[in-house]
PDB file of N, CA and C in Angstrom:
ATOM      1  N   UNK A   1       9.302 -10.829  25.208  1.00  0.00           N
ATOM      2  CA  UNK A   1      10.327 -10.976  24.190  1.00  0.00           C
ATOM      3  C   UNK A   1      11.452 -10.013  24.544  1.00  0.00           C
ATOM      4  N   UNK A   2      12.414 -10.389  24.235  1.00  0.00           N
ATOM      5  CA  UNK A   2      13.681  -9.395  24.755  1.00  0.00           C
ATOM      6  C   UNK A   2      14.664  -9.080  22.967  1.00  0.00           C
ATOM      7  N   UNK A   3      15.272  -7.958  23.372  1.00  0.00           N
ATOM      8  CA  UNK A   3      15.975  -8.115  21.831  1.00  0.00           C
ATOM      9  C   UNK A   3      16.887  -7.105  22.259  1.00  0.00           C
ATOM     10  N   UNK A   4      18.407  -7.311  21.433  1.00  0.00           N
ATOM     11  CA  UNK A   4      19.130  -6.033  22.124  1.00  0.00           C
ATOM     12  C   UNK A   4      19.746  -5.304  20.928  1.00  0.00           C
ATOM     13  N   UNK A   5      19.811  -3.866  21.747  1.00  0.00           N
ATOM     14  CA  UNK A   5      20.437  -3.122  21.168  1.00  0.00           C
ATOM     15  C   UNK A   5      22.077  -3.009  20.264  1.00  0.00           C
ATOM     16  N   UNK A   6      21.598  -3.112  19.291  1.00  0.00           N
ATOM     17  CA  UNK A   6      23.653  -3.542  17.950  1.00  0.00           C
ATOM     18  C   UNK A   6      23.599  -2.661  17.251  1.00  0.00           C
ATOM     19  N   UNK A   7      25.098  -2.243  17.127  1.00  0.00           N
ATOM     20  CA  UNK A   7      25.333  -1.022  16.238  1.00  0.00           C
ATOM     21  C   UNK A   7      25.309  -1.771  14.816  1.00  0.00           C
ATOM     22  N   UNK A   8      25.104  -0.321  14.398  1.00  0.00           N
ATOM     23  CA  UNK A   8      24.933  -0.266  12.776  1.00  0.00           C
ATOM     24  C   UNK A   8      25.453   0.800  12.155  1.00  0.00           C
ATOM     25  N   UNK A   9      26.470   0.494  11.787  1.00  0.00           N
ATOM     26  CA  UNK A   9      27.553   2.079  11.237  1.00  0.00           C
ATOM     27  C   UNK A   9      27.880   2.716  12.440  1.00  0.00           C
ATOM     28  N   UNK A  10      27.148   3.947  11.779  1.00  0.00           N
ATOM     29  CA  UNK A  10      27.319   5.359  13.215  1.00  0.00           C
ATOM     30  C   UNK A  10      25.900   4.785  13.362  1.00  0.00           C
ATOM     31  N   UNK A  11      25.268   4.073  13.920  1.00  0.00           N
ATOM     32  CA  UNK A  11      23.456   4.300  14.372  1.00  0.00           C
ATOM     33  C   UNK A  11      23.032   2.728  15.273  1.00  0.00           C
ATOM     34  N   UNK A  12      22.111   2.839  16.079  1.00  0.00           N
ATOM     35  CA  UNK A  12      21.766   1.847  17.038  1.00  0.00           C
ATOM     36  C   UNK A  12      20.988   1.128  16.331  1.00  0.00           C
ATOM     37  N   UNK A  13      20.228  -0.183  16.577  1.00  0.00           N
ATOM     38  CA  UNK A  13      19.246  -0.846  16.246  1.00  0.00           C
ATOM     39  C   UNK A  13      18.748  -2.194  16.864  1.00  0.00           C
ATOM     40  N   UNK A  14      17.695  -2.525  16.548  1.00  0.00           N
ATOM     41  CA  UNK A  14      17.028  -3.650  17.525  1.00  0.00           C
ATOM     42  C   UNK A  14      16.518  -4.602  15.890  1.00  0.00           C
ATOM     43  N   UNK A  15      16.610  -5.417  16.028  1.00  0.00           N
ATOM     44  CA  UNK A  15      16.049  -6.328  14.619  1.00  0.00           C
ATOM     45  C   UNK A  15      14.663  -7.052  15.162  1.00  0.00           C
ATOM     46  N   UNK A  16      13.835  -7.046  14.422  1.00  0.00           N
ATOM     47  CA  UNK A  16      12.316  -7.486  14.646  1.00  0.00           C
ATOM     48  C   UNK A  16      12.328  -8.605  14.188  1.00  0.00           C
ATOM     49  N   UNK A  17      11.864  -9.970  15.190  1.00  0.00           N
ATOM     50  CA  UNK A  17      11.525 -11.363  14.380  1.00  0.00           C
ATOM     51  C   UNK A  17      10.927 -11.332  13.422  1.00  0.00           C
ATOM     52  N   UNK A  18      10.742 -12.455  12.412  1.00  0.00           N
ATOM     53  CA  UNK A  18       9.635 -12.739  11.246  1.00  0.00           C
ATOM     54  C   UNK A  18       8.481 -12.691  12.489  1.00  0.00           C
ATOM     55  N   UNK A  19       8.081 -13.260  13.385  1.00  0.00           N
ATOM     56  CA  UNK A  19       6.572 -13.729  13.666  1.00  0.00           C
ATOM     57  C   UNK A  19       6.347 -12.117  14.459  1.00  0.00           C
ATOM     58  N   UNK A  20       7.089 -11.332  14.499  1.00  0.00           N
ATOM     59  CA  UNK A  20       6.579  -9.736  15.185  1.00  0.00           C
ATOM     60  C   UNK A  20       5.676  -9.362  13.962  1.00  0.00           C
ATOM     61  N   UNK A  21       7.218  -9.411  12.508  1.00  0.00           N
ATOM     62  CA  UNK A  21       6.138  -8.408  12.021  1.00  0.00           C
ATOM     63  C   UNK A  21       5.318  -8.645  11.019  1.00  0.00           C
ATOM     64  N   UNK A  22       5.046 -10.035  11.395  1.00  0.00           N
ATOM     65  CA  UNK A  22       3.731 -11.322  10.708  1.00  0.00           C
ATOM     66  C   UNK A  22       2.565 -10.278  11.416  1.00  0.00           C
ATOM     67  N   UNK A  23       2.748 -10.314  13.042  1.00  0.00           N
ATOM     68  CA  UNK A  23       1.862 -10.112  13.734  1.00  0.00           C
ATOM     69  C   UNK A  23       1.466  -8.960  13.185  1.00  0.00           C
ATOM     70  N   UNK A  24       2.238  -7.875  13.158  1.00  0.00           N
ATOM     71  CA  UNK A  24       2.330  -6.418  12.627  1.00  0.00           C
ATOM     72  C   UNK A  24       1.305  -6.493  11.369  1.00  0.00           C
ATOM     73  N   UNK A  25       1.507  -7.399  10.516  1.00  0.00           N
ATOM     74  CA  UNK A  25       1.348  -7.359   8.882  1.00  0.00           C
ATOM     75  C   UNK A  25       2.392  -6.124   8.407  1.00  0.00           C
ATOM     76  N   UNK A  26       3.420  -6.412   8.361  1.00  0.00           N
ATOM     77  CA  UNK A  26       4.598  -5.695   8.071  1.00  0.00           C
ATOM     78  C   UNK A  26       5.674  -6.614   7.454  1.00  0.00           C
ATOM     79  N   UNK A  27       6.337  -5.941   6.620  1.00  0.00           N
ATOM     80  CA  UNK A  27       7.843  -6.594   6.329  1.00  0.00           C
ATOM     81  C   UNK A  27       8.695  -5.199   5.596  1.00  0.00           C
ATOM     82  N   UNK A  28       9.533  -5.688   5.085  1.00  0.00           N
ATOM     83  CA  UNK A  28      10.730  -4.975   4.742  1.00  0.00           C
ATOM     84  C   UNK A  28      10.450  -3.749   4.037  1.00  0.00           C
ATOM     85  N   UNK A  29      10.814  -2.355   4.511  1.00  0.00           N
ATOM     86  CA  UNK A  29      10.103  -1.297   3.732  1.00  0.00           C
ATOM     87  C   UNK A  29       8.554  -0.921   4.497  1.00  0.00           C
ATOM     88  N   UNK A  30       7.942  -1.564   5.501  1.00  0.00           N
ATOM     89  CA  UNK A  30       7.012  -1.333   5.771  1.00  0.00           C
ATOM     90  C   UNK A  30       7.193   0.356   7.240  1.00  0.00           C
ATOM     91  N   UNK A  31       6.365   1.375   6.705  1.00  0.00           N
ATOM     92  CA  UNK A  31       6.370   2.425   7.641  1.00  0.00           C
ATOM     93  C   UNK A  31       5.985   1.926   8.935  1.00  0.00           C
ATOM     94  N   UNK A  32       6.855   2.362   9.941  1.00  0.00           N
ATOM     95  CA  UNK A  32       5.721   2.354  11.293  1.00  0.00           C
ATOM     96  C   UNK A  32       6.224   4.302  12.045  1.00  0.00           C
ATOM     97  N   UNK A  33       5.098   3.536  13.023  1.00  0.00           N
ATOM     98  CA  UNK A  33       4.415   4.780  14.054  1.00  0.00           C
ATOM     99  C   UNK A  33       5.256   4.351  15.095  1.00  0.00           C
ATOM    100  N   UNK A  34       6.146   5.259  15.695  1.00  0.00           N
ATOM    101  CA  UNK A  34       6.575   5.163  16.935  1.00  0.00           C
ATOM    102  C   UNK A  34       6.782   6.039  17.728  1.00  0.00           C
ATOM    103  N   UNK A  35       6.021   5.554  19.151  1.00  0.00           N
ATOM    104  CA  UNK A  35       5.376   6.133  19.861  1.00  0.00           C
ATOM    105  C   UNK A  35       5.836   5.925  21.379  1.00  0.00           C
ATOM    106  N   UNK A  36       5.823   6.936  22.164  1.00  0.00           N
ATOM    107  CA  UNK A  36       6.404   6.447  23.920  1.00  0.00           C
ATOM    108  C   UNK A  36       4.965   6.052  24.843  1.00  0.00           C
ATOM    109  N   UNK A  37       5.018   5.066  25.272  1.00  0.00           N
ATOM    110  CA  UNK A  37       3.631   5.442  26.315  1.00  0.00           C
ATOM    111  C   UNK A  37       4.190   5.117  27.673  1.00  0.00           C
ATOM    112  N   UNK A  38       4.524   6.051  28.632  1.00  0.00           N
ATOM    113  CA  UNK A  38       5.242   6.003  29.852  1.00  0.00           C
ATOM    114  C   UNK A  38       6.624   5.467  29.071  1.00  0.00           C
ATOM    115  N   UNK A  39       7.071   4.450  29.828  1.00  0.00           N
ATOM    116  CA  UNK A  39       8.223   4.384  29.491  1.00  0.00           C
ATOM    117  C   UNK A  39       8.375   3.070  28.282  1.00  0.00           C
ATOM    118  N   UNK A  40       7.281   2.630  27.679  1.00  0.00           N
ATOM    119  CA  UNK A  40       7.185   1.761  26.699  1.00  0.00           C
ATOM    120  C   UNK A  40       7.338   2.103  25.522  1.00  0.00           C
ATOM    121  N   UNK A  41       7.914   1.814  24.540  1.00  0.00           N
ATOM    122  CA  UNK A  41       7.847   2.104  22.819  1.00  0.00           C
ATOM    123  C   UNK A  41       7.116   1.240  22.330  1.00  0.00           C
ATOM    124  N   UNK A  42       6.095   1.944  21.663  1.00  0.00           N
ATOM    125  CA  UNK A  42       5.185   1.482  20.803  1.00  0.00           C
ATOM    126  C   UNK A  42       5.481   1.359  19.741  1.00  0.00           C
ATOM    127  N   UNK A  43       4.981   0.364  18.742  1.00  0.00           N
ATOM    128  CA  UNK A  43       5.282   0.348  17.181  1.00  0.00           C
ATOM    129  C   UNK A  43       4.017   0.082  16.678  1.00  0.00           C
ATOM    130  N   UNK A  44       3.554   0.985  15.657  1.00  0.00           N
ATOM    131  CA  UNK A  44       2.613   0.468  14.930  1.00  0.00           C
ATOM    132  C   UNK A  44       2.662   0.516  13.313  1.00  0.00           C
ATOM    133  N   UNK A  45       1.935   0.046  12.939  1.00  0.00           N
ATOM    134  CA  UNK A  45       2.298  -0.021  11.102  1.00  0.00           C
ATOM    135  C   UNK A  45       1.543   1.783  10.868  1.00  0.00           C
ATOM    136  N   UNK A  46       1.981   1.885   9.828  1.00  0.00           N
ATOM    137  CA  UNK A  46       1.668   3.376   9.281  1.00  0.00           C
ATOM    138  C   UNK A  46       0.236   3.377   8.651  1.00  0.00           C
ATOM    139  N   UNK A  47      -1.088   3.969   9.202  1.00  0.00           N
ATOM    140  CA  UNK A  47      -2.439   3.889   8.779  1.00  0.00           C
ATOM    141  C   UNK A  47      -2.281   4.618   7.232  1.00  0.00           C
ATOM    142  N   UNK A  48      -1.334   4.986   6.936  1.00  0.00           N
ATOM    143  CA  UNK A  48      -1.460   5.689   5.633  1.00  0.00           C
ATOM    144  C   UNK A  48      -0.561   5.026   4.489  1.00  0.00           C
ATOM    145  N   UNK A  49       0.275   4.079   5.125  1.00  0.00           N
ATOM    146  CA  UNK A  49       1.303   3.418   4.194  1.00  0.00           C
ATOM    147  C   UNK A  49       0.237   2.507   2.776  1.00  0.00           C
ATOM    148  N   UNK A  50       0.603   2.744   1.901  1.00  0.00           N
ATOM    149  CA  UNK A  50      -0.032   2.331   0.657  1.00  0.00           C
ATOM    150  C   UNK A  50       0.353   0.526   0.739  1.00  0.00           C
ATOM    151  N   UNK A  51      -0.365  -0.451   0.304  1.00  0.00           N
ATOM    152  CA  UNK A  51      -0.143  -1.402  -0.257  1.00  0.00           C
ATOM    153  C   UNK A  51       0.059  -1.445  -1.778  1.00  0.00           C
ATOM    154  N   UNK A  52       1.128  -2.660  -2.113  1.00  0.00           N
ATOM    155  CA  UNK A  52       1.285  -2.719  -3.218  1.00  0.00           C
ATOM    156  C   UNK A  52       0.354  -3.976  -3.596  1.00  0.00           C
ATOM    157  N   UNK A  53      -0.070  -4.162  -4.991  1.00  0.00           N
ATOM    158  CA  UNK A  53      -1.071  -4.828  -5.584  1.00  0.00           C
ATOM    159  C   UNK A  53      -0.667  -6.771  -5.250  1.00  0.00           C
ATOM    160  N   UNK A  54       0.286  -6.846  -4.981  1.00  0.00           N
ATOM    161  CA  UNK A  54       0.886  -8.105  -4.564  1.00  0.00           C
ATOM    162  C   UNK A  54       0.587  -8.489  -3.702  1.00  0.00           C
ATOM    163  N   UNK A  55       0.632  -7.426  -2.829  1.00  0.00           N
ATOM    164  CA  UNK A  55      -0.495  -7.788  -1.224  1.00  0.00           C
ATOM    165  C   UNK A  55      -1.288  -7.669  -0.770  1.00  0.00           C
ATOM    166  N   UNK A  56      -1.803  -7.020  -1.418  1.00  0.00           N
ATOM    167  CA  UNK A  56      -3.751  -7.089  -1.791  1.00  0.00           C
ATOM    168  C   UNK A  56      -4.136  -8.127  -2.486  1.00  0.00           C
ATOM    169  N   UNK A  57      -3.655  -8.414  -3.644  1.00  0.00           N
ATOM    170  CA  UNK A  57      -3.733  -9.817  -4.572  1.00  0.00           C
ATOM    171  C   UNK A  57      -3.562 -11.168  -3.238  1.00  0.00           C
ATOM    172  N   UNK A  58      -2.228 -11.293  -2.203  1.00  0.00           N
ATOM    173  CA  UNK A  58      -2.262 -11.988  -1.611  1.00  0.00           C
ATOM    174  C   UNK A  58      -3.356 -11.982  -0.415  1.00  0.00           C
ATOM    175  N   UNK A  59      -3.797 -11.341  -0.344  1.00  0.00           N
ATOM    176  CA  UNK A  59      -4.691 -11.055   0.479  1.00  0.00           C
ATOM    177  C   UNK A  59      -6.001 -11.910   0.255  1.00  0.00           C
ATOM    178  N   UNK A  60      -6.581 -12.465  -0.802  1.00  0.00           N
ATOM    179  CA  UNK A  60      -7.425 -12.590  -1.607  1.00  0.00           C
ATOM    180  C   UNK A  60      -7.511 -14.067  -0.901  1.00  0.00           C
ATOM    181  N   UNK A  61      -8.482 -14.553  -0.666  1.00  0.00           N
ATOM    182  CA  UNK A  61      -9.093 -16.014   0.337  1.00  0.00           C
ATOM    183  C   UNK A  61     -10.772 -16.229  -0.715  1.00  0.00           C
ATOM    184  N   UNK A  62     -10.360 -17.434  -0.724  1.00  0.00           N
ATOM    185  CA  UNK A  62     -12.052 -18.005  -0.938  1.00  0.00           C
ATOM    186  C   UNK A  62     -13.279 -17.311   0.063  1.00  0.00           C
ATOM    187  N   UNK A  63     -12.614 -17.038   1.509  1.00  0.00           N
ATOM    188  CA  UNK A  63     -13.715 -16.739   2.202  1.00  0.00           C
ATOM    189  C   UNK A  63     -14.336 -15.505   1.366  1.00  0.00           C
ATOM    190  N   UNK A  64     -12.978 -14.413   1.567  1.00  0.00           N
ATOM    191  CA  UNK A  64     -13.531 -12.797   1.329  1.00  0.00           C
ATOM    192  C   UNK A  64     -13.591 -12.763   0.007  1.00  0.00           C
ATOM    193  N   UNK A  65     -13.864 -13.529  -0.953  1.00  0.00           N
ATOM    194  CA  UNK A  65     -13.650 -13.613  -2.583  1.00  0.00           C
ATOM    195  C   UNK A  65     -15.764 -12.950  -2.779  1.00  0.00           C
ATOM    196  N   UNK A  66     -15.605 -12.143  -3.433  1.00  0.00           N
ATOM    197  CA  UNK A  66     -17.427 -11.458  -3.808  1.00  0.00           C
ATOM    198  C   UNK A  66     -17.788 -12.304  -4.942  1.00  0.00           C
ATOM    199  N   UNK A  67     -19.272 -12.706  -4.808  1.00  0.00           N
ATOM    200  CA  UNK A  67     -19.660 -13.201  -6.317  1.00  0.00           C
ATOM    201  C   UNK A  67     -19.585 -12.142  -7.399  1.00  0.00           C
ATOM    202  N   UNK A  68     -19.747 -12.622  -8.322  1.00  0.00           N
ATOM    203  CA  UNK A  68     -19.865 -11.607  -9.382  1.00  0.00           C
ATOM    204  C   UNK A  68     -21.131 -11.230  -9.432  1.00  0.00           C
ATOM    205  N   UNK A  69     -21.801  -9.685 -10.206  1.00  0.00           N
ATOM    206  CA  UNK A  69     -22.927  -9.315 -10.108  1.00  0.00           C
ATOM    207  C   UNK A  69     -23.340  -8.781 -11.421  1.00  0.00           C
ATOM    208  N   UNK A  70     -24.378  -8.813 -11.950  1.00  0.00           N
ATOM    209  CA  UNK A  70     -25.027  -8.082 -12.962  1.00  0.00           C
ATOM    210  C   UNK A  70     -25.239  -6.833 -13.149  1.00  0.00           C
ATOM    211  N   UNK A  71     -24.626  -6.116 -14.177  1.00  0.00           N
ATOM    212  CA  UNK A  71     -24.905  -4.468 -14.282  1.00  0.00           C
ATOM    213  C   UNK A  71     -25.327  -4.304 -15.303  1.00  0.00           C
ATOM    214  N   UNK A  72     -25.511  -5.038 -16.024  1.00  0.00           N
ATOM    215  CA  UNK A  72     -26.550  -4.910 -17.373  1.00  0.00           C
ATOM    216  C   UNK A  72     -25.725  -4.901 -18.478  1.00  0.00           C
ATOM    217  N   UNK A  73     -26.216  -4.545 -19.559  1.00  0.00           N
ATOM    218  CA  UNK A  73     -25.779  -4.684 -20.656  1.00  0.00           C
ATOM    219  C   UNK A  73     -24.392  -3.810 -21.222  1.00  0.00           C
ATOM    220  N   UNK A  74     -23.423  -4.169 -21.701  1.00  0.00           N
ATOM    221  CA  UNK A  74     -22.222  -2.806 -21.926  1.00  0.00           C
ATOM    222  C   UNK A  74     -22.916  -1.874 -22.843  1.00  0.00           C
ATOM    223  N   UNK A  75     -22.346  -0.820 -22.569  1.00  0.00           N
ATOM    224  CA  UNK A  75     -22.895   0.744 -23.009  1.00  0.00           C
ATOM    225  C   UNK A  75     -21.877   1.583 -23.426  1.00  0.00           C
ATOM    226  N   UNK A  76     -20.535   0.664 -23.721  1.00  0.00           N
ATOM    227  CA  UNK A  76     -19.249   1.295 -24.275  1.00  0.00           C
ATOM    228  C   UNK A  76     -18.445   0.493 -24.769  1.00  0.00           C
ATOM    229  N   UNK A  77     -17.167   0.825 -24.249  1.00  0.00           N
ATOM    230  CA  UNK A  77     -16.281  -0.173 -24.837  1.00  0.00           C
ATOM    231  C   UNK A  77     -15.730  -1.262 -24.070  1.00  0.00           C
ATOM    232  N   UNK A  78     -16.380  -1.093 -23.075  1.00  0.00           N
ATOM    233  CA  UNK A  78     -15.854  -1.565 -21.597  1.00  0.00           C
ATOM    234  C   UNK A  78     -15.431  -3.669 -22.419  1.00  0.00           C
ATOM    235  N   UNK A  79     -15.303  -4.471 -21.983  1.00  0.00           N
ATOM    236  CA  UNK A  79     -15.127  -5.978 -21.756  1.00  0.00           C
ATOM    237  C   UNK A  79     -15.770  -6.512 -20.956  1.00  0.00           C
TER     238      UNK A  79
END
């Protein structure tokens, strides 16, 4: 993939396809890690960047969906 370098104000930048940062699991606002290895730049998503509940919610598949389980009887106020 090739992509080039365009100014932005006073500052450089490279713009990332949709299907990069599909690949990534990244989008707008998403932290990354960047890194040199020899003369390559690495990008990676941030192991500490928080998800928001929207994408965890989207996240959610019939496959990885848990049955529900029995814990017995409520013992408060719980629902």
């Amino acid at each position: 993939m090739e992509v080039t370098v365009v100014k932005w104000g006073n500052s450089q930048g490279i713009r990332l396809p949709a299907h990069l940062l599909e690949h990534l699991h990244a989008a707008v606002g998403t932290k990354l890690n960047v890194t040199f290895e020899g003369e390559a730049v690495m990008l990676r998503p941030d192991p500490k960047q928080r998800h928001s509940l929207e994408d965890l919610v989207a996240g959610i598949t019939p496959e990885n969906r848990h049955n529900e389980i029995e814990t017995g009887a409520a013992v408060g106020e719980e629902f």
